[in-house]
Amino acid sequence: MLNYNVRYFLELCILSVQEATKNLDAEIIVIDNNSPDNSCEIIKERFPDIILLENKENVGFAKANNQGAALAKGEYLCILNPDTVVAEDTFSNILSMSEKLFHMGMVGPRLLDGNGSFLPESKRNVPSPLTSFKHLFGIKFGKVKNYYANHISETDIGDVDILVGAFIFVKKSVYESVYGFDEDYFMYGEDIDLSYKIRRKGLENYYLGSIPVIHYKGESTDRNAEYIRHFYGAMRLFYRKHFKSNWLLDTMVSVGIRLTSIVESFKNYHRENKITEGYYLVSENNEIRVRLINALQKEVQFTSLESARDLGYSNNELIFDNDFVSFGEIIEEMQQLKNLNITFKIIPKGCDFMLGSDFSDGKGEVITF
């Protein structure tokens, strides 16, 4: 996994991956792109068995992940963002399913945001210039394919053009056969390019909607006008590499990028979290409850997973103690309660902080106690 300055989310991710690989012959590799926080120190202190590569500069997403892939010894690679959380059976289920997939290139799971809601970029079509233009301006009609692969339902399984780089599972031999991520991309677009290259080899990219994974999207993607310029700049690079030049479409996309950058510059993705009416802790640890009361300056009540569904529609926050509930139970509960006006936080096992995100397109929240 590639890390840049998300120390708390990285720690949560590592703990979930360790649980998911307990019974597998696996290694965890972290590449750090010169984070200014204390990410590397935490890894060395708490996770000494992890392979850590410390870059002296930010070399970008593509190059850093290629560095990690080169170090990997296993048959399979999992490109994983540090702002993700997997269940205990995620990798064993993917391995089992992969053996049954015809001409498998890459596979990707159903990604959920910090509220348990589905992230549609989990499955996409090839972003041709016209497809991207439709997506850019929110055009829903026309014969040109939509940006998202809506022909497959959220929980279904099927082949798609593009998988998202937050979680990509692929055989190392396949990854190396297309020379990994194209390092001409610094950030954004690398996953699109890799997916496209693998499809052109005659292999299939599979979306596995039955396997949910949390992706706190706002931690790795700071959405602002600069993000828009970088993202659609990556799209320009993708078009130059894989599509014939067309001055009309080039002009349309360029104008769209500029207009969207202007619009995005007025948006505030660093929004305040909701005002919470009640805090409920899924745990039996009274010491943690007292420390949370002191940190939040609010009353915190114990609850159970069974009782949590009675909390809806009142701006309540549900806090999961990972010493008491598993990652799989947390992911399942978030999906069950996603439409009940409840926000979620996770206290990772053995940690003195809780984190979560109320928005799929904004920064998350970390509270130490």
Short mmCIF file of N, CA and C in Angstrom, two decimals, residues 124 127-138 147-148 185 187-189 192 223-240 250 252-261 264:
data_model
loop_
_atom_site.label_atom_id
_atom_site.label_comp_id
_atom_site.label_asym_id
_atom_site.label_seq_id
_atom_site.Cartn_x
_atom_site.Cartn_y
_atom_site.Cartn_z
N ARG A 124 -16.40 1.04 -13.85
CA ARG A 124 -16.54 2.11 -14.84
C ARG A 124 -16.36 1.56 -16.25
N PRO A 127 -13.30 5.60 -20.32
CA PRO A 127 -13.68 7.02 -20.41
C PRO A 127 -13.23 7.64 -21.73
N SER A 128 -13.91 7.28 -22.81
CA SER A 128 -13.63 7.93 -24.09
C SER A 128 -13.88 9.42 -23.95
N PRO A 129 -13.36 10.25 -24.85
CA PRO A 129 -13.60 11.69 -24.74
C PRO A 129 -15.08 12.05 -24.61
N LEU A 130 -15.95 11.38 -25.39
CA LEU A 130 -17.37 11.70 -25.30
C LEU A 130 -17.98 11.24 -23.97
N THR A 131 -17.54 10.07 -23.50
CA THR A 131 -18.01 9.58 -22.21
C THR A 131 -17.63 10.54 -21.09
N SER A 132 -16.38 11.02 -21.12
CA SER A 132 -15.91 11.95 -20.10
C SER A 132 -16.64 13.28 -20.20
N PHE A 133 -16.93 13.70 -21.44
CA PHE A 133 -17.65 14.96 -21.62
C PHE A 133 -19.05 14.85 -21.02
N LYS A 134 -19.72 13.72 -21.24
CA LYS A 134 -21.04 13.49 -20.65
C LYS A 134 -20.96 13.53 -19.13
N HIS A 135 -19.92 12.87 -18.57
CA HIS A 135 -19.77 12.82 -17.12
C HIS A 135 -19.47 14.20 -16.56
N LEU A 136 -18.64 14.95 -17.26
CA LEU A 136 -18.22 16.27 -16.82
C LEU A 136 -19.40 17.20 -16.64
N PHE A 137 -20.37 17.11 -17.56
CA PHE A 137 -21.50 18.03 -17.53
C PHE A 137 -22.80 17.36 -17.05
N GLY A 138 -22.70 16.13 -16.56
CA GLY A 138 -23.87 15.47 -16.00
C GLY A 138 -24.93 15.12 -17.02
N TYR A 147 -20.26 7.00 -17.88
CA TYR A 147 -18.95 6.91 -17.24
C TYR A 147 -18.92 5.68 -16.31
N TYR A 148 -20.01 5.48 -15.56
CA TYR A 148 -20.07 4.34 -14.66
C TYR A 148 -20.70 3.13 -15.36
N TYR A 185 2.04 8.95 -15.67
CA TYR A 185 1.00 9.51 -14.80
C TYR A 185 1.61 9.70 -13.42
N MET A 187 -0.31 11.22 -10.72
CA MET A 187 -1.42 10.97 -9.82
C MET A 187 -2.72 11.10 -10.61
N TYR A 188 -3.62 10.14 -10.45
CA TYR A 188 -4.89 10.04 -11.18
C TYR A 188 -4.67 9.48 -12.59
N GLY A 189 -5.58 8.63 -13.00
CA GLY A 189 -5.57 8.07 -14.34
C GLY A 189 -4.76 6.80 -14.50
N ILE A 192 -7.00 3.72 -14.67
CA ILE A 192 -7.71 3.65 -15.95
C ILE A 192 -6.79 3.08 -17.02
N ARG A 223 -10.48 16.88 -3.18
CA ARG A 223 -11.21 17.40 -4.33
C ARG A 223 -11.26 18.92 -4.28
N ASN A 224 -10.61 19.55 -5.23
CA ASN A 224 -10.64 20.99 -5.39
C ASN A 224 -10.30 21.30 -6.83
N ALA A 225 -10.15 22.60 -7.15
CA ALA A 225 -9.88 22.97 -8.54
C ALA A 225 -8.58 22.34 -9.03
N GLU A 226 -7.58 22.24 -8.14
CA GLU A 226 -6.30 21.63 -8.54
C GLU A 226 -6.49 20.15 -8.86
N TYR A 227 -7.32 19.48 -8.06
CA TYR A 227 -7.63 18.07 -8.33
C TYR A 227 -8.25 17.91 -9.71
N ILE A 228 -9.20 18.79 -10.04
CA ILE A 228 -9.87 18.70 -11.34
C ILE A 228 -8.86 18.85 -12.47
N ARG A 229 -7.95 19.80 -12.33
CA ARG A 229 -6.94 20.01 -13.38
C ARG A 229 -6.05 18.78 -13.51
N HIS A 230 -5.62 18.21 -12.38
CA HIS A 230 -4.75 17.02 -12.43
C HIS A 230 -5.48 15.84 -13.03
N PHE A 231 -6.75 15.64 -12.58
CA PHE A 231 -7.49 14.47 -13.04
C PHE A 231 -7.73 14.53 -14.54
N TYR A 232 -8.23 15.66 -15.01
CA TYR A 232 -8.53 15.74 -16.44
C TYR A 232 -7.27 15.93 -17.28
N GLY A 233 -6.20 16.39 -16.63
CA GLY A 233 -4.90 16.36 -17.31
C GLY A 233 -4.46 14.93 -17.56
N ALA A 234 -4.75 14.06 -16.58
CA ALA A 234 -4.45 12.65 -16.75
C ALA A 234 -5.32 12.05 -17.85
N MET A 235 -6.56 12.52 -17.95
CA MET A 235 -7.43 12.05 -19.03
C MET A 235 -6.87 12.44 -20.39
N ARG A 236 -6.35 13.66 -20.49
CA ARG A 236 -5.73 14.09 -21.75
C ARG A 236 -4.60 13.16 -22.13
N LEU A 237 -3.77 12.80 -21.13
CA LEU A 237 -2.65 11.90 -21.37
C LEU A 237 -3.16 10.54 -21.83
N PHE A 238 -4.21 10.05 -21.21
CA PHE A 238 -4.81 8.77 -21.58
C PHE A 238 -5.31 8.81 -23.03
N TYR A 239 -5.96 9.91 -23.42
CA TYR A 239 -6.46 10.03 -24.80
C TYR A 239 -5.31 10.03 -25.80
N ARG A 240 -4.25 10.76 -25.47
CA ARG A 240 -3.11 10.84 -26.38
C ARG A 240 -2.48 9.46 -26.59
N ASP A 250 -11.00 17.28 -28.42
CA ASP A 250 -9.96 17.87 -27.57
C ASP A 250 -10.39 19.24 -27.06
N MET A 252 -13.52 20.37 -26.81
CA MET A 252 -14.66 20.21 -25.90
C MET A 252 -14.20 19.82 -24.51
N VAL A 253 -13.28 18.86 -24.43
CA VAL A 253 -12.79 18.41 -23.14
C VAL A 253 -12.00 19.52 -22.45
N SER A 254 -11.18 20.26 -23.20
CA SER A 254 -10.39 21.36 -22.62
C SER A 254 -11.29 22.43 -22.04
N VAL A 255 -12.33 22.81 -22.78
CA VAL A 255 -13.28 23.81 -22.29
C VAL A 255 -13.99 23.29 -21.05
N GLY A 256 -14.39 22.01 -21.09
CA GLY A 256 -15.06 21.41 -19.95
C GLY A 256 -14.19 21.41 -18.71
N ILE A 257 -12.91 21.12 -18.87
CA ILE A 257 -11.98 21.11 -17.74
C ILE A 257 -11.88 22.50 -17.12
N ARG A 258 -11.75 23.50 -17.97
CA ARG A 258 -11.62 24.87 -17.45
C ARG A 258 -12.89 25.31 -16.72
N LEU A 259 -14.05 25.03 -17.31
CA LEU A 259 -15.30 25.42 -16.68
C LEU A 259 -15.49 24.70 -15.35
N THR A 260 -15.21 23.40 -15.35
CA THR A 260 -15.38 22.63 -14.12
C THR A 260 -14.41 23.08 -13.05
N SER A 261 -13.18 23.43 -13.42
CA SER A 261 -12.19 23.92 -12.46
C SER A 261 -12.69 25.19 -11.79
N GLU A 264 -15.51 24.16 -9.38
CA GLU A 264 -14.98 23.46 -8.22
C GLU A 264 -14.26 24.39 -7.26
#
